[in-house]
Structure formats: structure tokens, C-alpha cells
Amino acid sequence: MLRVEPVTPDTVELLIRYSSQHGAEHDSSYLPGPGFELTSEQPSYLLRSGSEVVGAGSLMLTPRYIRMGAGRFAILHTTLPAAETYARLLAAIRPHAAGVRKLFLFLPDTYTQTAGFLEGLGFAVERYSYVLRKAPAETIEVTWPAGVALEALRPDDPAGAGHFADCINDSFARLAGHAPLAGNDLRDWFHDEGYLEGGILLLKQDGRPIGTLMVIRECEDPNTAEVTALGIATARQGQGLGRRLLRYAVDFAARRGFRSVMLSVNAENESALRLYLAEGFKPIETMVCYACQVPGASVPGSAGESPQTS
């Protein structure tokens, strides 16, 4: 008999194990992993058949997502693919979503059966993202214009974190699904299992922040680095600084022994996509953002932050 039960301190390891075994089939961006803590900001449930765990749902309702009026699924997956199993998990989690407008997740475009189940539950396509990879990673000598330099952020630098948030919000303001960032959001990044020392950076010109970059260890492949949060302030776009940041990221990864570099990009961000292709990145996967409305909610915002973007 199938039953859904909330994850407790006694069963959190079952959630982590299930996520490790199955979560990456859909989206590996924010899977519950070692160090995951149960909080009201991430209600989580297990689907069981007898004593066996056959599904899991975990919804992120952190301040960053609340600000965009949305909740993002870290995982919504079952090994018993049927509309009923997804419906049971969704029914258990939905009451936690009071006050947000949408729930969303990402799914590879090849998972058409799962997409059909989700659409039957009220999910609809919001947009598309591409995952790209460059291999091998290569060392690249990067030069900067006069007065322009990169500065690695430290965990004890709240002012720098605030500048990073302001800059990335400006850079990504017009991109679908951007979840507004606050300086406090960066604190957890320094403790993430994928964090690389020196990998969270501000680009400055004469001391003023004009760009952002983060390079982390890819969670599924220890030989791959992931580039995220690559942005240039609106007023400085179109001057070749984004290309230099990208090359720096590839060089950063290569010098630390990574064999390849990956990133994701919104399908509508054609200028960024052209840059990545020109720099040797190849598309490897198309991800689809599915979202469903939360009945009765009236919170403004837009669902669908890109996968792999913090």
C-alpha cells in the first residue's frame, strides 16, 4: 500500500539516499545531500510502498524564492511512474505553499512520460534552458582593461556580498525566472559542498563592482566545474567583459585540475548562448521549466529560475 509521510530527523537519511540515487534523473541542481537540515523553509516528504521508499518530494521556500512569489522543487520524483504517485506527493506538499503564487521544477525534455503526468496535475511549460559543456578545460591567459580587476569574496565580507547581490540583480533583471538575490543569501554558498576557494568573485573597475562570477564543483561529476552567476552590469555590457569572465572561469577550472566546464543558459538569452558556443561550449541537454499555479495565491513574481544558478 502506498503512503506519503513527512521526512523526520529519523528518516532524513532516507531522503538524502533517495535523492542521491534518483534525483539527478530530473535535475541535480539542489538535491538534498550531506548536511541537509529539515526546516520549515524546505518541507519534505517520502512516498513508501511498504517499507520501501519509492518517491520523494522536497520544496524550497527560502527567502530568495519567496521574494519571487514561488517555491522550487529540489526533488519531485518517484520510481513508480504514474499520475497517482506524483499526485500524492504534490498533495502532501501543496499546503505548505500558502503565500506563494507558483511551484516550479525542471525536467529534461526527453522525459515526456513524466511531463505528461505533471501536465495532468496542472503544470505547464514556462520556458527552456540549455546545459552546455566545454571539454577539455584549458588554461587561458586573460587580460583586463586598465582599472579592471577580479576580487575573490570571503565569507566574512558582508559588504562584498551585498555588492555581488546588487550587481547580479542588475545583470539578470530582464531574464525570465531570475530569483532576486540578497547579500545574506551568499552565506550558505561558502559552505556548499561544491564551493571552491576563490571561486566567488566580483569584477571591479576602479573599485566599483561591475560584474559577478562563481565557479563551483559540479555535484554529479568531480571532474567537472560549473560556471554560475556570470553577469556584467547593464551599463558595461557589450564591451567584451563577459567573454573575459568566461575565459577566466575556464582557466580557473583548468588550473585546479578539472577536465571540463559546464554551465546553463536561458533559451531566450541569445547573446549569451552565442558567446558560449563561440568559446567552445557544446549543448548537452535541454531542460524544461514546468510551473503550476497555487490556488488562491496573489503574490507577484515570476517562477522559473534557471537550473544551476545558485
mmCIF file of N, CA and C in Angstrom, residues 88-178:
data_model
loop_
_atom_site.group_PDB
_atom_site.id
_atom_site.type_symbol
_atom_site.label_atom_id
_atom_site.label_comp_id
_atom_site.label_asym_id
_atom_site.label_seq_id
_atom_site.Cartn_x
_atom_site.Cartn_y
_atom_site.Cartn_z
ATOM 1 N N ARG A 88 0.045 12.210 -5.229
ATOM 2 C CA ARG A 88 0.119 12.031 -3.774
ATOM 3 C C ARG A 88 1.200 12.914 -3.164
ATOM 4 N N LEU A 89 2.363 12.935 -3.784
ATOM 5 C CA LEU A 89 3.439 13.782 -3.268
ATOM 6 C C LEU A 89 3.058 15.260 -3.345
ATOM 7 N N LEU A 90 2.478 15.663 -4.465
ATOM 8 C CA LEU A 90 2.102 17.064 -4.633
ATOM 9 C C LEU A 90 1.030 17.465 -3.630
ATOM 10 N N ALA A 91 0.068 16.586 -3.375
ATOM 11 C CA ALA A 91 -1.000 16.893 -2.426
ATOM 12 C C ALA A 91 -0.457 17.087 -1.017
ATOM 13 N N ALA A 92 0.576 16.335 -0.661
ATOM 14 C CA ALA A 92 1.162 16.474 0.673
ATOM 15 C C ALA A 92 1.919 17.788 0.815
ATOM 16 N N ILE A 93 2.578 18.211 -0.246
ATOM 17 C CA ILE A 93 3.434 19.397 -0.171
ATOM 18 C C ILE A 93 2.661 20.695 -0.392
ATOM 19 N N ARG A 94 1.629 20.659 -1.202
ATOM 20 C CA ARG A 94 0.939 21.886 -1.597
ATOM 21 C C ARG A 94 0.473 22.744 -0.415
ATOM 22 N N PRO A 95 -0.035 22.167 0.691
ATOM 23 C CA PRO A 95 -0.469 23.024 1.809
ATOM 24 C C PRO A 95 0.639 23.897 2.389
ATOM 25 N N HIS A 96 1.885 23.517 2.200
ATOM 26 C CA HIS A 96 2.997 24.323 2.710
ATOM 27 C C HIS A 96 3.231 25.569 1.856
ATOM 28 N N ALA A 97 2.601 25.638 0.705
ATOM 29 C CA ALA A 97 2.903 26.692 -0.265
ATOM 30 C C ALA A 97 1.969 27.895 -0.156
ATOM 31 N N ALA A 98 1.232 28.006 0.944
ATOM 32 C CA ALA A 98 0.370 29.173 1.125
ATOM 33 C C ALA A 98 1.229 30.438 1.085
ATOM 34 N N GLY A 99 0.793 31.410 0.294
ATOM 35 C CA GLY A 99 1.540 32.659 0.216
ATOM 36 C C GLY A 99 2.469 32.762 -0.968
ATOM 37 N N VAL A 100 2.634 31.676 -1.728
ATOM 38 C CA VAL A 100 3.390 31.783 -2.978
ATOM 39 C C VAL A 100 2.437 31.588 -4.146
ATOM 40 N N ARG A 101 2.834 32.087 -5.277
ATOM 41 C CA ARG A 101 1.963 32.086 -6.450
ATOM 42 C C ARG A 101 2.128 30.849 -7.307
ATOM 43 N N LYS A 102 3.363 30.328 -7.362
ATOM 44 C CA LYS A 102 3.642 29.206 -8.245
ATOM 45 C C LYS A 102 4.603 28.230 -7.589
ATOM 46 N N LEU A 103 4.525 26.986 -8.048
ATOM 47 C CA LEU A 103 5.524 25.967 -7.747
ATOM 48 C C LEU A 103 6.158 25.575 -9.077
ATOM 49 N N PHE A 104 7.472 25.348 -9.060
ATOM 50 C CA PHE A 104 8.107 25.008 -10.334
ATOM 51 C C PHE A 104 9.231 24.012 -10.141
ATOM 52 N N LEU A 105 9.608 23.402 -11.247
ATOM 53 C CA LEU A 105 10.707 22.433 -11.285
ATOM 54 C C LEU A 105 11.250 22.375 -12.701
ATOM 55 N N PHE A 106 12.380 21.684 -12.833
ATOM 56 C CA PHE A 106 12.985 21.478 -14.152
ATOM 57 C C PHE A 106 13.034 19.990 -14.465
ATOM 58 N N LEU A 107 12.866 19.690 -15.744
ATOM 59 C CA LEU A 107 12.834 18.312 -16.212
ATOM 60 C C LEU A 107 13.499 18.258 -17.584
ATOM 61 N N PRO A 108 14.354 17.252 -17.834
ATOM 62 C CA PRO A 108 14.921 17.126 -19.183
ATOM 63 C C PRO A 108 13.817 16.959 -20.220
ATOM 64 N N ASP A 109 14.025 17.502 -21.406
ATOM 65 C CA ASP A 109 12.968 17.455 -22.416
ATOM 66 C C ASP A 109 12.697 16.048 -22.921
ATOM 67 N N THR A 110 13.560 15.093 -22.582
ATOM 68 C CA THR A 110 13.362 13.711 -23.014
ATOM 69 C C THR A 110 12.398 12.944 -22.114
ATOM 70 N N TYR A 111 12.056 13.505 -20.956
ATOM 71 C CA TYR A 111 11.183 12.805 -20.006
ATOM 72 C C TYR A 111 9.724 13.131 -20.320
ATOM 73 N N THR A 112 9.270 12.667 -21.462
ATOM 74 C CA THR A 112 7.936 13.028 -21.924
ATOM 75 C C THR A 112 6.834 12.364 -21.090
ATOM 76 N N GLN A 113 7.071 11.152 -20.600
ATOM 77 C CA GLN A 113 6.045 10.496 -19.786
ATOM 78 C C GLN A 113 5.824 11.255 -18.483
ATOM 79 N N THR A 114 6.921 11.599 -17.804
ATOM 80 C CA THR A 114 6.804 12.365 -16.567
ATOM 81 C C THR A 114 6.166 13.716 -16.834
ATOM 82 N N ALA A 115 6.534 14.345 -17.942
ATOM 83 C CA ALA A 115 5.930 15.626 -18.301
ATOM 84 C C ALA A 115 4.421 15.490 -18.444
ATOM 85 N N GLY A 116 3.973 14.385 -19.005
ATOM 86 C CA GLY A 116 2.538 14.153 -19.148
ATOM 87 C C GLY A 116 1.840 14.055 -17.804
ATOM 88 N N PHE A 117 2.485 13.370 -16.849
ATOM 89 C CA PHE A 117 1.904 13.287 -15.503
ATOM 90 C C PHE A 117 1.788 14.678 -14.885
ATOM 91 N N LEU A 118 2.855 15.463 -15.011
ATOM 92 C CA LEU A 118 2.859 16.800 -14.423
ATOM 93 C C LEU A 118 1.805 17.693 -15.067
ATOM 94 N N GLU A 119 1.679 17.620 -16.375
ATOM 95 C CA GLU A 119 0.681 18.440 -17.056
ATOM 96 C C GLU A 119 -0.726 18.057 -16.617
ATOM 97 N N GLY A 120 -0.931 16.776 -16.340
ATOM 98 C CA GLY A 120 -2.226 16.338 -15.833
ATOM 99 C C GLY A 120 -2.531 16.865 -14.445
ATOM 100 N N LEU A 121 -1.486 17.287 -13.721
ATOM 101 C CA LEU A 121 -1.648 17.841 -12.376
ATOM 102 C C LEU A 121 -1.662 19.363 -12.380
ATOM 103 N N GLY A 122 -1.687 19.959 -13.561
ATOM 104 C CA GLY A 122 -1.793 21.413 -13.645
ATOM 105 C C GLY A 122 -0.511 22.143 -13.960
ATOM 106 N N PHE A 123 0.585 21.424 -14.177
ATOM 107 C CA PHE A 123 1.839 22.074 -14.564
ATOM 108 C C PHE A 123 1.802 22.416 -16.053
ATOM 109 N N ALA A 124 2.470 23.495 -16.404
ATOM 110 C CA ALA A 124 2.575 23.901 -17.806
ATOM 111 C C ALA A 124 3.990 24.394 -18.072
ATOM 112 N N VAL A 125 4.403 24.335 -19.326
ATOM 113 C CA VAL A 125 5.749 24.775 -19.703
ATOM 114 C C VAL A 125 5.862 26.283 -19.522
ATOM 115 N N GLU A 126 6.897 26.707 -18.782
ATOM 116 C CA GLU A 126 7.193 28.129 -18.611
ATOM 117 C C GLU A 126 8.255 28.592 -19.615
ATOM 118 N N ARG A 127 9.308 27.788 -19.752
ATOM 119 C CA ARG A 127 10.402 28.185 -20.637
ATOM 120 C C ARG A 127 11.406 27.043 -20.719
ATOM 121 N N TYR A 128 12.512 27.302 -21.440
ATOM 122 C CA TYR A 128 13.535 26.292 -21.670
ATOM 123 C C TYR A 128 14.910 26.847 -21.296
ATOM 124 N N SER A 129 15.787 25.934 -20.888
ATOM 125 C CA SER A 129 17.187 26.275 -20.636
ATOM 126 C C SER A 129 18.063 25.219 -21.293
ATOM 127 N N TYR A 130 19.267 25.637 -21.683
ATOM 128 C CA TYR A 130 20.231 24.711 -22.268
ATOM 129 C C TYR A 130 21.382 24.491 -21.296
ATOM 130 N N VAL A 131 21.830 23.255 -21.207
ATOM 131 C CA VAL A 131 23.039 22.913 -20.460
ATOM 132 C C VAL A 131 24.146 22.677 -21.477
ATOM 133 N N LEU A 132 25.290 23.338 -21.273
ATOM 134 C CA LEU A 132 26.411 23.245 -22.210
ATOM 135 C C LEU A 132 27.674 22.813 -21.473
ATOM 136 N N ARG A 133 28.561 22.172 -22.216
ATOM 137 C CA ARG A 133 29.820 21.691 -21.635
ATOM 138 C C ARG A 133 30.981 22.032 -22.569
ATOM 139 N N LYS A 134 32.123 22.359 -21.962
ATOM 140 C CA LYS A 134 33.366 22.569 -22.713
ATOM 141 C C LYS A 134 34.388 21.567 -22.211
ATOM 142 N N ALA A 135 34.920 20.783 -23.127
ATOM 143 C CA ALA A 135 35.933 19.797 -22.767
ATOM 144 C C ALA A 135 36.929 19.677 -23.925
ATOM 145 N N PRO A 136 38.215 19.623 -23.585
ATOM 146 C CA PRO A 136 38.728 19.727 -22.212
ATOM 147 C C PRO A 136 38.777 21.180 -21.743
ATOM 148 N N ALA A 137 38.805 21.350 -20.421
ATOM 149 C CA ALA A 137 39.086 22.676 -19.872
ATOM 150 C C ALA A 137 40.530 23.028 -20.211
ATOM 151 N N GLU A 138 40.778 24.286 -20.499
ATOM 152 C CA GLU A 138 42.123 24.680 -20.926
ATOM 153 C C GLU A 138 42.539 25.962 -20.231
ATOM 154 N N THR A 139 43.833 26.074 -19.979
ATOM 155 C CA THR A 139 44.338 27.312 -19.387
ATOM 156 C C THR A 139 44.325 28.410 -20.446
ATOM 157 N N ILE A 140 43.892 29.588 -20.039
ATOM 158 C CA ILE A 140 43.751 30.721 -20.951
ATOM 159 C C ILE A 140 44.303 31.956 -20.249
ATOM 160 N N GLU A 141 45.168 32.661 -20.906
ATOM 161 C CA GLU A 141 45.686 33.907 -20.346
ATOM 162 C C GLU A 141 44.647 35.004 -20.573
ATOM 163 N N VAL A 142 44.173 35.594 -19.481
ATOM 164 C CA VAL A 142 43.135 36.621 -19.568
ATOM 165 C C VAL A 142 43.728 37.966 -19.169
ATOM 166 N N THR A 143 43.533 38.962 -20.006
ATOM 167 C CA THR A 143 43.976 40.321 -19.685
ATOM 168 C C THR A 143 42.754 41.209 -19.501
ATOM 169 N N TRP A 144 42.905 42.215 -18.641
ATOM 170 C CA TRP A 144 41.799 43.106 -18.316
ATOM 171 C C TRP A 144 42.149 44.541 -18.695
ATOM 172 N N PRO A 145 41.139 45.347 -19.040
ATOM 173 C CA PRO A 145 41.398 46.768 -19.308
ATOM 174 C C PRO A 145 41.953 47.462 -18.068
ATOM 175 N N ALA A 146 42.573 48.583 -18.260
ATOM 176 C CA ALA A 146 43.145 49.346 -17.148
ATOM 177 C C ALA A 146 42.072 49.654 -16.110
ATOM 178 N N GLY A 147 42.407 49.406 -14.846
ATOM 179 C CA GLY A 147 41.494 49.691 -13.750
ATOM 180 C C GLY A 147 40.508 48.597 -13.437
ATOM 181 N N VAL A 148 40.471 47.536 -14.265
ATOM 182 C CA VAL A 148 39.528 46.434 -14.066
ATOM 183 C C VAL A 148 40.262 45.251 -13.445
ATOM 184 N N ALA A 149 39.677 44.666 -12.396
ATOM 185 C CA ALA A 149 40.318 43.541 -11.711
ATOM 186 C C ALA A 149 39.262 42.684 -11.036
ATOM 187 N N LEU A 150 39.603 41.406 -10.840
ATOM 188 C CA LEU A 150 38.733 40.474 -10.128
ATOM 189 C C LEU A 150 39.132 40.404 -8.666
ATOM 190 N N GLU A 151 38.132 40.273 -7.795
ATOM 191 C CA GLU A 151 38.370 40.173 -6.360
ATOM 192 C C GLU A 151 37.573 38.995 -5.809
ATOM 193 N N ALA A 152 38.269 38.022 -5.215
ATOM 194 C CA ALA A 152 37.591 36.878 -4.614
ATOM 195 C C ALA A 152 36.933 37.298 -3.302
ATOM 196 N N LEU A 153 35.665 36.915 -3.129
ATOM 197 C CA LEU A 153 34.947 37.257 -1.908
ATOM 198 C C LEU A 153 35.283 36.281 -0.793
ATOM 199 N N ARG A 154 35.165 36.763 0.440
ATOM 200 C CA ARG A 154 35.384 35.948 1.631
ATOM 201 C C ARG A 154 34.066 35.822 2.391
ATOM 202 N N PRO A 155 33.939 34.773 3.212
ATOM 203 C CA PRO A 155 32.693 34.611 3.979
ATOM 204 C C PRO A 155 32.444 35.752 4.957
ATOM 205 N N ASP A 156 33.505 36.422 5.410
ATOM 206 C CA ASP A 156 33.365 37.477 6.419
ATOM 207 C C ASP A 156 33.309 38.868 5.787
ATOM 208 N N ASP A 157 32.767 38.964 4.585
ATOM 209 C CA ASP A 157 32.712 40.242 3.875
ATOM 210 C C ASP A 157 31.268 40.550 3.476
ATOM 211 N N PRO A 158 30.427 40.985 4.428
ATOM 212 C CA PRO A 158 29.023 41.260 4.092
ATOM 213 C C PRO A 158 28.860 42.375 3.075
ATOM 214 N N ALA A 159 29.748 43.357 3.101
ATOM 215 C CA ALA A 159 29.652 44.437 2.116
ATOM 216 C C ALA A 159 29.880 43.898 0.707
ATOM 217 N N GLY A 160 30.890 43.031 0.565
ATOM 218 C CA GLY A 160 31.151 42.426 -0.736
ATOM 219 C C GLY A 160 29.983 41.572 -1.209
ATOM 220 N N ALA A 161 29.370 40.836 -0.263
ATOM 221 C CA ALA A 161 28.208 40.017 -0.612
ATOM 222 C C ALA A 161 27.061 40.893 -1.096
ATOM 223 N N GLY A 162 26.876 42.028 -0.445
ATOM 224 C CA GLY A 162 25.833 42.951 -0.874
ATOM 225 C C GLY A 162 26.088 43.509 -2.257
ATOM 226 N N HIS A 163 27.349 43.850 -2.542
ATOM 227 C CA HIS A 163 27.699 44.340 -3.879
ATOM 228 C C HIS A 163 27.458 43.252 -4.930
ATOM 229 N N PHE A 164 27.802 42.015 -4.590
ATOM 230 C CA PHE A 164 27.599 40.890 -5.501
ATOM 231 C C PHE A 164 26.113 40.766 -5.830
ATOM 232 N N ALA A 165 25.267 40.800 -4.788
ATOM 233 C CA ALA A 165 23.825 40.662 -4.997
ATOM 234 C C ALA A 165 23.278 41.798 -5.855
ATOM 235 N N ASP A 166 23.673 43.019 -5.549
ATOM 236 C CA ASP A 166 23.181 44.167 -6.316
ATOM 237 C C ASP A 166 23.583 44.067 -7.784
ATOM 238 N N CYS A 167 24.813 43.638 -8.005
ATOM 239 C CA CYS A 167 25.324 43.572 -9.375
ATOM 240 C C CYS A 167 24.624 42.479 -10.173
ATOM 241 N N ILE A 168 24.441 41.312 -9.559
ATOM 242 C CA ILE A 168 23.815 40.220 -10.304
ATOM 243 C C ILE A 168 22.340 40.507 -10.544
ATOM 244 N N ASN A 169 21.677 41.177 -9.594
ATOM 245 C CA ASN A 169 20.275 41.538 -9.808
ATOM 246 C C ASN A 169 20.133 42.514 -10.971
ATOM 247 N N ASP A 170 21.079 43.426 -11.091
ATOM 248 C CA ASP A 170 21.075 44.349 -12.224
ATOM 249 C C ASP A 170 21.351 43.600 -13.529
ATOM 250 N N SER A 171 22.324 42.697 -13.497
ATOM 251 C CA SER A 171 22.717 41.967 -14.711
ATOM 252 C C SER A 171 21.586 41.096 -15.240
ATOM 253 N N PHE A 172 20.862 40.436 -14.320
ATOM 254 C CA PHE A 172 19.871 39.432 -14.706
ATOM 255 C C PHE A 172 18.442 39.951 -14.655
ATOM 256 N N ALA A 173 18.250 41.245 -14.444
ATOM 257 C CA ALA A 173 16.909 41.790 -14.196
ATOM 258 C C ALA A 173 15.919 41.445 -15.299
ATOM 259 N N ARG A 174 16.373 41.367 -16.535
ATOM 260 C CA ARG A 174 15.457 41.147 -17.651
ATOM 261 C C ARG A 174 15.365 39.681 -18.070
ATOM 262 N N LEU A 175 16.036 38.792 -17.341
ATOM 263 C CA LEU A 175 15.994 37.374 -17.698
ATOM 264 C C LEU A 175 14.822 36.680 -17.016
ATOM 265 N N ALA A 176 14.110 35.866 -17.763
ATOM 266 C CA ALA A 176 12.986 35.127 -17.206
ATOM 267 C C ALA A 176 13.455 34.242 -16.063
ATOM 268 N N GLY A 177 12.717 34.305 -14.954
ATOM 269 C CA GLY A 177 12.991 33.403 -13.855
ATOM 270 C C GLY A 177 14.100 33.803 -12.923
ATOM 271 N N HIS A 178 14.642 35.020 -13.062
ATOM 272 C CA HIS A 178 15.695 35.411 -12.118
ATOM 273 C C HIS A 178 15.109 35.564 -10.725
#
